Coordinates of C-alpha atoms in Angstrom, one line a residue:
X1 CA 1.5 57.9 22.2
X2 CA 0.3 55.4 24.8
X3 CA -2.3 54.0 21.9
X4 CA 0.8 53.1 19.9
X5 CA 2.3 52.1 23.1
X6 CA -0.6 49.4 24.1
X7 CA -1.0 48.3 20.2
X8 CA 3.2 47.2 20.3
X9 CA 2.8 43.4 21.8
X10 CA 0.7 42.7 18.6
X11 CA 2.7 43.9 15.9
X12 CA 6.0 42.9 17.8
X13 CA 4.7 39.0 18.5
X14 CA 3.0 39.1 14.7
X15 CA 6.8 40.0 13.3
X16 CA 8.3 36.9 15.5
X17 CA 5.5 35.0 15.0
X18 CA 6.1 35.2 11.0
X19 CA 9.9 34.8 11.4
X20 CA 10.6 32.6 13.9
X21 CA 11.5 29.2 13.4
X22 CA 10.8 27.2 16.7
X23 CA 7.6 29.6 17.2
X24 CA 5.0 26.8 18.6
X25 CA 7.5 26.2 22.0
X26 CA 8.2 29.8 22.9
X27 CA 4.6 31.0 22.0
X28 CA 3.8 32.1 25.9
X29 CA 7.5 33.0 27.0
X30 CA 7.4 35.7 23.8
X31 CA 4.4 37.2 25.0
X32 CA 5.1 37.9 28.3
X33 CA 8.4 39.2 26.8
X34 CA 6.5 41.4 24.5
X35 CA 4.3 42.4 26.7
X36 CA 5.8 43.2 29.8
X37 CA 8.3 45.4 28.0
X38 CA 5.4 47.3 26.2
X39 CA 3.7 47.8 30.1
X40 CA 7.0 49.2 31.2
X41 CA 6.6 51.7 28.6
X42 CA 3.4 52.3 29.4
X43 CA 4.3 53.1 32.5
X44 CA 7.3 55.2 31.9
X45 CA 5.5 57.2 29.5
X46 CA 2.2 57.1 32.1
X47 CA 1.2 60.8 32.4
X48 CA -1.7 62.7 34.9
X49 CA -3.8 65.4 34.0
X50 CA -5.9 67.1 36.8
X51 CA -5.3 64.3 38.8
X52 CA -6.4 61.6 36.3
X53 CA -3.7 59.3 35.0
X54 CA -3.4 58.7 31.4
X55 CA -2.4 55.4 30.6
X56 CA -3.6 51.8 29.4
X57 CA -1.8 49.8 31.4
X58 CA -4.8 47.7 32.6
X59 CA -5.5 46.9 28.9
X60 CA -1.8 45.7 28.1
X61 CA -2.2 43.3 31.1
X62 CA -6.0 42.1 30.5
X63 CA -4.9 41.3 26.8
X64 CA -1.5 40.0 27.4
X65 CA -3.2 37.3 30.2
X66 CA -6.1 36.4 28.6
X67 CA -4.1 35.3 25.2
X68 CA -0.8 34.4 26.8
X69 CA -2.4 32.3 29.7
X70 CA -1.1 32.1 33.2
X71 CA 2.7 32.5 32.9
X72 CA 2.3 36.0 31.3
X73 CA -0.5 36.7 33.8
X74 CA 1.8 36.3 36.6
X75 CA 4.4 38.8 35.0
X76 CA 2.6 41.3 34.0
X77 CA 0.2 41.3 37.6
X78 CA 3.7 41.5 39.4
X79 CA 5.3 44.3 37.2
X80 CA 1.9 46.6 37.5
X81 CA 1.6 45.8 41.4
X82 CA 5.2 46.5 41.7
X83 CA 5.4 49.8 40.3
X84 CA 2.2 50.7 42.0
X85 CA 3.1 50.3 45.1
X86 CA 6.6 52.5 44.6
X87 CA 4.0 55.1 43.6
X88 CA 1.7 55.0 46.3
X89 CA 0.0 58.1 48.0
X90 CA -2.2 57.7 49.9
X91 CA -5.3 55.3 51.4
X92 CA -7.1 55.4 48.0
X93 CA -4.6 54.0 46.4
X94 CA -3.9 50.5 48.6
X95 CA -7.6 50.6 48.5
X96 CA -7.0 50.4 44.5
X97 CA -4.4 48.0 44.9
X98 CA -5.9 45.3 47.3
X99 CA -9.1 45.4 44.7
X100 CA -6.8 44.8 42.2
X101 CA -5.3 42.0 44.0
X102 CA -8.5 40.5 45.9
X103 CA -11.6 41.1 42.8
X104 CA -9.7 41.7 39.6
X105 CA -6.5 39.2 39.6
X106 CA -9.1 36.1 40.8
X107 CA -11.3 37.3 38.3
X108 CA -9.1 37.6 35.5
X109 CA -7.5 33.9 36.8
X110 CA -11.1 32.4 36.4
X111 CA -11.6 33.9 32.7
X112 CA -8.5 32.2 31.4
X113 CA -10.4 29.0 30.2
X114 CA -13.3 30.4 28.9
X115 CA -11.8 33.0 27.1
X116 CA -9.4 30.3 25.3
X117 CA -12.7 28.3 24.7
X118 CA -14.9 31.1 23.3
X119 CA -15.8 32.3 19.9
X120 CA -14.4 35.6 18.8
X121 CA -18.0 37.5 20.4
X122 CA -17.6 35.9 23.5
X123 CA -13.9 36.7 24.0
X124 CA -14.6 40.3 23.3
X125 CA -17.5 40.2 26.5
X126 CA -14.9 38.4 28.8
X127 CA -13.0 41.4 27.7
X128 CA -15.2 43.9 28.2
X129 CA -16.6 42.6 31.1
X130 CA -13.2 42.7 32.7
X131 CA -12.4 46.0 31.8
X132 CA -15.4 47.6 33.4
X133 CA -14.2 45.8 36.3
X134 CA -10.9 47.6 36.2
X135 CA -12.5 50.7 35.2
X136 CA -14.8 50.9 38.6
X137 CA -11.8 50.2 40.8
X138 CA -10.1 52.9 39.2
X139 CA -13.0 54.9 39.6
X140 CA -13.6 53.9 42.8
X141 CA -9.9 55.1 43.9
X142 CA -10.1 58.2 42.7
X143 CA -13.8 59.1 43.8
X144 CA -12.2 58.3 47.5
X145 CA -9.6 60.5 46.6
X146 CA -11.9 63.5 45.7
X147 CA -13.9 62.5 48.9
X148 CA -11.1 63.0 51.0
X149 CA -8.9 65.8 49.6
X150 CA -11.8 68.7 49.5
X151 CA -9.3 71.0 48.2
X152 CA -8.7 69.1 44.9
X153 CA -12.2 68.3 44.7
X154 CA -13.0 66.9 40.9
X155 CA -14.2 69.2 38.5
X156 CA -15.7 69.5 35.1
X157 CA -11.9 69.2 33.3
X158 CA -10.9 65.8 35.8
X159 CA -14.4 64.2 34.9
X160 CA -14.0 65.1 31.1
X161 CA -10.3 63.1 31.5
X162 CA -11.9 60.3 33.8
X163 CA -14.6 59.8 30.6
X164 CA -12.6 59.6 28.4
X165 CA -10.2 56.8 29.6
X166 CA -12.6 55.0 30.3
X167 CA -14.3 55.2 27.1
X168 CA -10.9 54.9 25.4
X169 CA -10.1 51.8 27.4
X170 CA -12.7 50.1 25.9
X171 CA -11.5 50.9 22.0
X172 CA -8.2 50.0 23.1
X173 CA -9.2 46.7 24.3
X174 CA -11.2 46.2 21.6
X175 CA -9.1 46.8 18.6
X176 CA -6.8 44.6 20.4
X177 CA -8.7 41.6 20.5
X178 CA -9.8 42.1 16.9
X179 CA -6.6 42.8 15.6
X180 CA -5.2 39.7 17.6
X181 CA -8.3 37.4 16.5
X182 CA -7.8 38.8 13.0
X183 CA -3.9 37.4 13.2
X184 CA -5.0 34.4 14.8
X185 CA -8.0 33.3 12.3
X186 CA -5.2 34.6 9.5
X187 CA -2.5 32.1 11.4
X188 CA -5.5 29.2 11.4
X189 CA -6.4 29.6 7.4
X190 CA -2.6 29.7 6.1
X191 CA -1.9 26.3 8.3
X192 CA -5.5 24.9 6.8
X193 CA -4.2 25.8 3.5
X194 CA -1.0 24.6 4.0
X195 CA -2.2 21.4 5.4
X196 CA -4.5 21.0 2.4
X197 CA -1.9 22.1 -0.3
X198 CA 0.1 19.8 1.3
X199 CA -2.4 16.9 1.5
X200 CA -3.5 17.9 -2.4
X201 CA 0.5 17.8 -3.6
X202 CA 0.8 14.2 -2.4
X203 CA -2.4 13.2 -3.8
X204 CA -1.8 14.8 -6.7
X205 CA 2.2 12.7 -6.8
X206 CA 0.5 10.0 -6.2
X207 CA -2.0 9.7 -8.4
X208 CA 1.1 11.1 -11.1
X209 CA 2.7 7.9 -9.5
X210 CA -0.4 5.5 -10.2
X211 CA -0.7 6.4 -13.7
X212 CA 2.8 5.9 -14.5
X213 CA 3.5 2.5 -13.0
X214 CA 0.3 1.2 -14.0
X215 CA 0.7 -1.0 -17.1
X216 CA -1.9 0.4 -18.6
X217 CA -2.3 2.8 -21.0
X218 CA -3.5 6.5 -19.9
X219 CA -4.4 9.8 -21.8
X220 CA -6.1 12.7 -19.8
X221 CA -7.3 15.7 -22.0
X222 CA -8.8 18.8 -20.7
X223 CA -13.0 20.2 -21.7
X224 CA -10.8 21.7 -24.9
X225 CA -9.7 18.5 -26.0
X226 CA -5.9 19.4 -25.7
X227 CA -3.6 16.7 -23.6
X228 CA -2.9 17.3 -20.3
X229 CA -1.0 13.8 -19.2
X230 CA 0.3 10.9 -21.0
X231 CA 1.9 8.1 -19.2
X232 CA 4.7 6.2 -21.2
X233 CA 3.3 2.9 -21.4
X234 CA 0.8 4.9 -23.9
X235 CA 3.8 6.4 -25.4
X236 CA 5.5 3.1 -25.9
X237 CA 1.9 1.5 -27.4
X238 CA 1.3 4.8 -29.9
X239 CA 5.2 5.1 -30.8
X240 CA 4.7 3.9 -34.2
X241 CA 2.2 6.8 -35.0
X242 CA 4.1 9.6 -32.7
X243 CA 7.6 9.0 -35.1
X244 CA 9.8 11.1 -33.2
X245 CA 7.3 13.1 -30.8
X246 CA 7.9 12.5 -27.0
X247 CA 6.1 13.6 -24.4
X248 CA 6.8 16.8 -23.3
X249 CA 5.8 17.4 -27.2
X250 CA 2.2 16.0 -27.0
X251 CA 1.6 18.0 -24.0
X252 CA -0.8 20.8 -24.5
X253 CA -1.6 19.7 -27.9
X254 CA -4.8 18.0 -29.3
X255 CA -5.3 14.5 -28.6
X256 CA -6.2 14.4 -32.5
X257 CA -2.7 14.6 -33.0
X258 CA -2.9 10.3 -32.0
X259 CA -5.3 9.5 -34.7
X260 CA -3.7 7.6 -36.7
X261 CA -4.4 3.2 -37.1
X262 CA -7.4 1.7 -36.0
X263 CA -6.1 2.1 -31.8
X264 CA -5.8 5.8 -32.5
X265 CA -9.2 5.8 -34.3
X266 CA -11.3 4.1 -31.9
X267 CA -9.4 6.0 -29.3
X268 CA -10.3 9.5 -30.8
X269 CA -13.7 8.3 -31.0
X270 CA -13.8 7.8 -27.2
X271 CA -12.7 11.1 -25.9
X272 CA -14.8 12.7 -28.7
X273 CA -18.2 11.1 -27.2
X274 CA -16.5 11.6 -23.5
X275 CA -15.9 15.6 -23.8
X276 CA -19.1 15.6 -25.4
X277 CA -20.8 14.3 -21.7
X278 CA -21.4 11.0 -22.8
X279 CA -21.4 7.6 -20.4
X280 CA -18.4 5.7 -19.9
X281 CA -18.1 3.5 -23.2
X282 CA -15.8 0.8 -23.6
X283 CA -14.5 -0.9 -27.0
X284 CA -12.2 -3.8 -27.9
X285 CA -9.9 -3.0 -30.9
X286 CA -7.8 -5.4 -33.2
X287 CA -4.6 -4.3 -34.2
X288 CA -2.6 -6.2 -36.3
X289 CA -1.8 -9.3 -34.0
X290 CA -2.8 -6.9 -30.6
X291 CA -5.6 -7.0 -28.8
X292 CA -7.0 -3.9 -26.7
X293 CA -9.4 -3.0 -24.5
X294 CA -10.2 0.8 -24.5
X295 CA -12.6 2.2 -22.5
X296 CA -13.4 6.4 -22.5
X297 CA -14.4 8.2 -19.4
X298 CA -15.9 11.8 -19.1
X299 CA -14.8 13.5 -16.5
X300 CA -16.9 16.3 -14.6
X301 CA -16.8 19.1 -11.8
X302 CA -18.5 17.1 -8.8
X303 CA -20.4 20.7 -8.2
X304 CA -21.5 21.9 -11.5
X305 CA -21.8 18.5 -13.0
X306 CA -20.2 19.9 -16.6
X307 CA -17.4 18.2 -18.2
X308 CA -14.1 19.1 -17.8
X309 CA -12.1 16.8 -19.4
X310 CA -11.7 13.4 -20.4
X311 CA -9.8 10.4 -20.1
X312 CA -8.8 7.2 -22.6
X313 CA -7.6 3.9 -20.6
X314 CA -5.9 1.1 -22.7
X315 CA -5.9 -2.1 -21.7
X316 CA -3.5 -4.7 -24.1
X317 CA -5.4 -7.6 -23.3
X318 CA -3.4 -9.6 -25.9
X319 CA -2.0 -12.4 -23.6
X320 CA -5.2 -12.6 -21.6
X321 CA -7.0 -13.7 -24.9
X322 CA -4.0 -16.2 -25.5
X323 CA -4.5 -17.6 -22.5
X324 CA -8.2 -17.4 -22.4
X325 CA -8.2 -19.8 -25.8
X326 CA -5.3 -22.0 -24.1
X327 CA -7.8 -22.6 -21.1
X328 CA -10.2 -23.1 -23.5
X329 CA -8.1 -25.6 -25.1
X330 CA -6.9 -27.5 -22.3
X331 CA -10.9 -27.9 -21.1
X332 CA -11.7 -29.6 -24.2
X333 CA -8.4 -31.5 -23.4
X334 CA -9.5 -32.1 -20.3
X335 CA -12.8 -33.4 -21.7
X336 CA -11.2 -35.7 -24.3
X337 CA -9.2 -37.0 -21.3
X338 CA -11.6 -37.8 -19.1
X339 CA -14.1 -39.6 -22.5
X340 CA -10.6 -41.5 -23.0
X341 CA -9.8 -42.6 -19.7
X342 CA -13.5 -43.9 -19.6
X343 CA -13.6 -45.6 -22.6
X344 CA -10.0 -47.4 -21.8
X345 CA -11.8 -48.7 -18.2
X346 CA -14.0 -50.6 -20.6
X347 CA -11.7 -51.7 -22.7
X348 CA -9.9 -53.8 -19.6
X349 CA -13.1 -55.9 -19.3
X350 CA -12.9 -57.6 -22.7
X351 CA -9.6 -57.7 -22.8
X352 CA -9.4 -59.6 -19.5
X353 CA -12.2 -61.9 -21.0
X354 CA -9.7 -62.2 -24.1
X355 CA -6.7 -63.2 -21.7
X356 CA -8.8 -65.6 -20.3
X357 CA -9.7 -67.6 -23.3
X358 CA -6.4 -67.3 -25.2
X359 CA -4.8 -68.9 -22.1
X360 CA -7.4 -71.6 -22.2
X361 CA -6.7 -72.3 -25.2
X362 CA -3.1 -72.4 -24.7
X363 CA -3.5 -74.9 -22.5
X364 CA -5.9 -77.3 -24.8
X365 CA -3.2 -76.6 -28.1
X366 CA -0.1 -78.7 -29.3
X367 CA 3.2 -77.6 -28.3
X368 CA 4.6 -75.9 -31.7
X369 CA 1.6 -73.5 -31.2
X370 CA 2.4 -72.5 -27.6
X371 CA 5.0 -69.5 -28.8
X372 CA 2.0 -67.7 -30.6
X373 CA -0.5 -67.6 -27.5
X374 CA 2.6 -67.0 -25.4
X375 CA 3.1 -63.4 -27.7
X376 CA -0.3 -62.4 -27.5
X377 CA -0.5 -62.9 -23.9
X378 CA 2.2 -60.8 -23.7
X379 CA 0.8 -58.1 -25.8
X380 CA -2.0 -58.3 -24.4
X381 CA -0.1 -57.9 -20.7
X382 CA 1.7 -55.0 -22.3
X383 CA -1.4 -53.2 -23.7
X384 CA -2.8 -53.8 -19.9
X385 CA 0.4 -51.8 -18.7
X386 CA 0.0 -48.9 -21.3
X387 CA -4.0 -48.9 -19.8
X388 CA -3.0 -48.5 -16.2
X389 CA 0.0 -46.1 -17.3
X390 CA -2.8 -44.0 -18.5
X391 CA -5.8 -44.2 -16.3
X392 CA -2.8 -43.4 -13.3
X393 CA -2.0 -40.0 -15.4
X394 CA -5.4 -39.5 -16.4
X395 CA -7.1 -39.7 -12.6
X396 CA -5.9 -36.7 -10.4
X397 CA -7.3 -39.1 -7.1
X398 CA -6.1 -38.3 -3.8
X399 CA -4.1 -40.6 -2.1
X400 CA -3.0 -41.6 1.3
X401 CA -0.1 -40.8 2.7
X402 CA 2.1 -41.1 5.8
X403 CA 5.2 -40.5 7.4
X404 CA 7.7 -43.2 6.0
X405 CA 11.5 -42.8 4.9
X406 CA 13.0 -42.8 1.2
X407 CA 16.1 -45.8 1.8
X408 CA 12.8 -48.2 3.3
X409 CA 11.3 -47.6 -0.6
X410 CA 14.9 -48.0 -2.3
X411 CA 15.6 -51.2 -0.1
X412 CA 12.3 -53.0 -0.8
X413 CA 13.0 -52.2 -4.3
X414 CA 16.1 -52.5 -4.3
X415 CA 16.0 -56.7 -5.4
X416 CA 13.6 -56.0 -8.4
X417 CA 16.3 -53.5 -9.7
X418 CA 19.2 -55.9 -9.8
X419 CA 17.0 -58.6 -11.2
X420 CA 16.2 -56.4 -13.9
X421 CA 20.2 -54.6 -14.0
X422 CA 21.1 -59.0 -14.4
X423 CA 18.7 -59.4 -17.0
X424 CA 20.3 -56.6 -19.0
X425 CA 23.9 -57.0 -17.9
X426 CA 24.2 -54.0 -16.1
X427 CA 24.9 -53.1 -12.7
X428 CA 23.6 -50.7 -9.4
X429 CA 25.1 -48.8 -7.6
X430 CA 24.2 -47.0 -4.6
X431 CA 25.4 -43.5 -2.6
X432 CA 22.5 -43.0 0.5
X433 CA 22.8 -40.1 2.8
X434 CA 24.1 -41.3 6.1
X435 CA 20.5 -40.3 7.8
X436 CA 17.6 -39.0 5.9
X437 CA 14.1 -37.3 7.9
X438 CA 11.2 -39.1 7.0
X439 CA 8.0 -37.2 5.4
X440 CA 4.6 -37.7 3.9
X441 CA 4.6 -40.2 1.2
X442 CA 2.6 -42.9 -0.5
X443 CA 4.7 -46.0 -0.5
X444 CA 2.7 -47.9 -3.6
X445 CA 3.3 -44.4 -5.6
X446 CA 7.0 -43.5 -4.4
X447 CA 8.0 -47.8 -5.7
X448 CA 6.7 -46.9 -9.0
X449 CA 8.2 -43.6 -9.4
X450 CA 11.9 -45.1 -8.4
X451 CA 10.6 -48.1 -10.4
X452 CA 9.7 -45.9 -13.9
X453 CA 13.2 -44.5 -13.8
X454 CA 15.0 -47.0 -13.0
X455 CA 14.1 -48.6 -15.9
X456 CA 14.2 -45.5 -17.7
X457 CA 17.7 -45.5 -17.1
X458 CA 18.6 -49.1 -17.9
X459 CA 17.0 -48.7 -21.3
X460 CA 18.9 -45.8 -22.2
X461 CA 22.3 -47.7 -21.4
X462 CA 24.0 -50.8 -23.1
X463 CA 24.9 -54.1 -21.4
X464 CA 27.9 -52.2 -19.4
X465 CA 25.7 -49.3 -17.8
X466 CA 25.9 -48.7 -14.5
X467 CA 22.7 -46.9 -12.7
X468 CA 23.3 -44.5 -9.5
X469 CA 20.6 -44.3 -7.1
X470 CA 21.6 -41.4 -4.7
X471 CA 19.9 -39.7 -1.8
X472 CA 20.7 -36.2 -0.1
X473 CA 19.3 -34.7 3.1
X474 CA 19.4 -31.4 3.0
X475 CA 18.0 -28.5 6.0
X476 CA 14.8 -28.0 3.9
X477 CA 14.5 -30.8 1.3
X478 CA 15.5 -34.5 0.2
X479 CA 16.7 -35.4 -2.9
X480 CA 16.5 -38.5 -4.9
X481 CA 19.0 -38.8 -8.2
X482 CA 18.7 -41.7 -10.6
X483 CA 21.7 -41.4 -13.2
X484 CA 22.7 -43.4 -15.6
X485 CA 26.1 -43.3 -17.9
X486 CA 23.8 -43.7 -21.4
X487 CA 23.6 -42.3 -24.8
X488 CA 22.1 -39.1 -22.9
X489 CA 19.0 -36.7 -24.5
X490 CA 19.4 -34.3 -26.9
X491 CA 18.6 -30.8 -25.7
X492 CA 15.8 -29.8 -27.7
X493 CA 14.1 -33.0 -26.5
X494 CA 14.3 -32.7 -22.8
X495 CA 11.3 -30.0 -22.2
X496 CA 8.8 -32.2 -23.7
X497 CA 10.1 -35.2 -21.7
X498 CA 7.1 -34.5 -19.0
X499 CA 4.4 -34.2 -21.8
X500 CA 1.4 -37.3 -22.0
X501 CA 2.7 -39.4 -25.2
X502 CA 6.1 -37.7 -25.9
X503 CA 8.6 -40.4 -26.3
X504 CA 12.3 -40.3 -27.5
X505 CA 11.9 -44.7 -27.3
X506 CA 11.4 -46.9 -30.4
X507 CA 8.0 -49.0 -28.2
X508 CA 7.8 -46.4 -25.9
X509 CA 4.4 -45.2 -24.5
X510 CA 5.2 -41.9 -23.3
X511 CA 3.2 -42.2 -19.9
X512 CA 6.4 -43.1 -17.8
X513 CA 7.9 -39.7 -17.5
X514 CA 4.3 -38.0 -17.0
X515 CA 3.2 -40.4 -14.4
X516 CA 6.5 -39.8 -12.6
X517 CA 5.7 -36.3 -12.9
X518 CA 2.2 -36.6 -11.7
X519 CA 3.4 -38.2 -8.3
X520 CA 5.7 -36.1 -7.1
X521 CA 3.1 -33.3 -7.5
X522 CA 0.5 -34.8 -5.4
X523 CA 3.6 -35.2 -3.0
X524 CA 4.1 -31.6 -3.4
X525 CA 7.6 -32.1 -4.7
X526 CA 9.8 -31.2 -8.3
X527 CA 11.1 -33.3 -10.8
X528 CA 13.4 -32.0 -13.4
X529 CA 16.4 -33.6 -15.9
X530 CA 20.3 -33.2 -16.6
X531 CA 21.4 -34.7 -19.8
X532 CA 24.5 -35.1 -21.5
X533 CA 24.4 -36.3 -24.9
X534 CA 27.1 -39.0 -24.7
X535 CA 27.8 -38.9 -21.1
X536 CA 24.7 -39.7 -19.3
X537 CA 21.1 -38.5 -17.5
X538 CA 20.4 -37.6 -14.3
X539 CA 17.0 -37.2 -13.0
X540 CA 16.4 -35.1 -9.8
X541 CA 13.3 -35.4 -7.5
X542 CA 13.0 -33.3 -4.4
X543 CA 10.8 -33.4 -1.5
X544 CA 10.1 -30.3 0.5
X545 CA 10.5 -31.7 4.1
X546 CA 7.2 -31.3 6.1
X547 CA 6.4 -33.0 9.5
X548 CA 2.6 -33.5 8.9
X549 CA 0.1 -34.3 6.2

């Protein structure tokens, strides 16, 4: 009965252990709990034969301190001294009592840490060592006893009990520490495995995660071939050959079930060579006017090295070849640009040599023939115009800039424009913000950009037009409009208005608008159009305002 007795504190803290909710913070106030009950028991049950008392309350409170730590060492140390000194009967047994309280309690104090440190051998020989302590005080008492009392001298019968709780005390504290290391490594493992299944399950979602957003297309089969995971970008690129299948329908099946069109048969060939071990491979497929990039993975146990699966990966690489010619394109562009804008630097040598002559001879000719040289000069001028249009377009330089404000460009240009609004019988009109912050600008290249719309405007109005040149200072931007009340542009025309040669003009070029354009992007600003036909066009530049260069 007191076996059962001493073994209660591990089953009962095991139960609450397992049920309670807020275990971790009451974890030393349960076990002194549980085990100073169980010692009251023990002593309450405590029974002596010839003189030897039967019990194992010394185990209860060796095992009870040595897991629960110093709170439930100081319990059960004051419940045992208690109830031993109510029972006291003689000399022998204060002698017991202040080696309990001088050797054993120090002792026991002292193995606190290193039994919590220890491996599972090393707490069992703190245990141990401690018990053989307890076992020669209690020895010691009762050997006093026998000393003094002649008359109940110890015989055969007492020794025989004495043995055999002392032996006993050693299987008791024994199969208590392996019973509670047991529970504890049992405790350790289901957290590791928790922590683990736990860690697995959000690899696991977020790998399920990955493969779904991903825009590419995935396919994983197992070593049998049979799918195990499709993601619905491959669902919405094989939908044609699945007719009405979705995907919990392909799941579990063969992945031949996809072989269908040249993507499905160079896919099938893939995971065939994959389950069969082979290196990753990689193919590019044509479909129709698609594009893809499929590429086949085997997939092997990291320990074993044999294949367990295998995965397809399809990459529609449709756009990227589209835009792979375009920059291909736009290089040879580029190239023809650049031959161009060389070959038109040339050209302004003789034609300058040209100019030179036909004005000497204009000079040196009668007067009916001065019209004609005064037309080619000015063809000439004009065909200089269209060459500096386009070598301004053409060469991306960089330019100098510094901190200057918008009205001081519109102001200094501002007697050019009504010259050429007089010219044409039309008139200007001007709305500036009241104030306006200043900002990074080229001067040379902000008069030509007013200057190219300007007269943009004019042409597109008759001899009544009026041209609007506002301003507008906003918190993070300045804004330049240039209206006019014209015949307006059609909307099919306006996005190719910035495109090199593009004209909607009868003698128009088609470098204004581009050149415009190129400006305010090496001023890091935007440029963009409202048009009306019949009412008008406005044409909106903004600035980003920045402080420094």
């Amino acid at each position: 009965m007191q076996f059962l007795i001493t073994l209660l504190p591990v089953f009962t803290f095991q139960i609450w252990f397992e049920r309670s909710t807020g275990r971790h913070r009451n974890i030393p106030f349960m076990l002194s709990v549980t085990a100073c009950i169980t010692l009251l028991i023990s002593i309450w049950t405590a029974m002596d034969i010839d003189g030897i008392r039967l019990d194992y309350q010394l185990a209860i409170v060796i095992v009870g301190s040595l897991y629960g730590g110093t709170m439930v060492m100081g319990s059960l140390a004051s419940i045992y001294l208690l109830f031993r000194l109510i029972g006291v009967d003689g000399w022998w047994d204060w002698l017991e009592l202040i080696s309990f309280a001088a050797i054993f309690l120090p002792l026991l104090y002292l193995s606190l840490l290193p039994f919590f440190l220890g491996s599972r051998k090393r707490k069992q020989q703190i245990a141990f060592l401690l018990m053989t302590v307890a076992n020669l005080i209690t020895m010691g008492s009762y050997v006093s006893h026998s000393w003094y009392a002649w008359e109940s001298a110890s015989t055969p019968q007492s020794n025989f009990w004495l043995l055999l709780q002392g032996i006993s005390y050693y299987a008791v504290v024994w199969l208590l520490v392996f019973l509670t290391e047991n529970y504890i490594e049992r405790q350790t493992l289901g957290h590791e495995l928790k922590v683990v299944s736990a860690n697995y399950r959000n690899e696991v979602q977020k790998l399920q995660q990955f493969i779904e957003e991903t825009p590419l297309s995935v396919i994983i089969v197992d070593h049998h071939g049979d799918i195990t995971h499709i993601n619905e970008m491959a669902i919405h690129s094989l939908a044609p050959s699945l007719s009405s299948k979705d995907r919990a329908g392909l799941l579990g099946q063969s992945y031949t079930v996809l072989c269908e069109g040249s993507v499905q048969d160079a896919q099938s060939k893939l995971l065939s060579q994959a389950l069969r071990g082979h290196p990753t491979s990689t193919e590019f497929v044509q479909d129709r006017e698609k594009m893809y990039l499929k590429t086949g993975i085997s997939l092997r146990d990291e320990q074993s090295d044999t294949v367990i699966g295998a995965a397809i990966i399809c990459h529609d690489i449709t756009e990227l070849n589209r835009l792979r010619d375009e920059i291909g394109r736009m290089e040879r562009l580029s190239l023809v640009g650049q031959m161009a804008a060389s070959i038109t630097h040339e050209i302004r040598n003789p034609m300058a040599v040209i100019r030179g002559f036909v004005q000497l001879m204009k000079e040196r000719s009668p007067d009916h023939q001065q019209e004609y040289f005064r037309i080619v000069m000015d063809e000439l001028d004009r065909a200089n115009a269209i060459i500096n249009d386009f070598l301004s377009l053409a060469q991306n330089r960089v330019i100098d800039k510094h901190s200057g404000s918008l009205h001081d460009i519109v102001n200094e240009m501002l007697p050019l424009l009504w010259a050429d609004a007089n010219m044409r019988g039309q008139s200007i009109e001007l709305e500036l913000a009241p104030e306006i912050k200043s900002f990074m600008m080229n001067g040379k290249e902000m008069k030509q950009l007013i200057l190219n719309l300007a007269r943009n405007g004019m042409e597109a109005m008759d001899g009544t037009g009026v041209l609007r040149l506002c301003t507008f200072d906003y918190e993070d931007r300045i804004e330049l409009h240039v209206m006019d009340n014209g015949c307006g542009i059609p909307k099919e025309k306006q996005e190719r208005l910035f495109e090199p040669f593009y004209t909607t003009k009868t003698r128009g070029t088609g470098l204004g608008l581009p050149l415009c354009l190129s400006i305010v992007e090496r001023h890091g600003g935007e440029i963009h159009v409202e048009s009306t036909e019949g009412v008008g066009t406005n044409f909106i530049v903004s600035f980003q305002y920045k402080t420094e260069n």
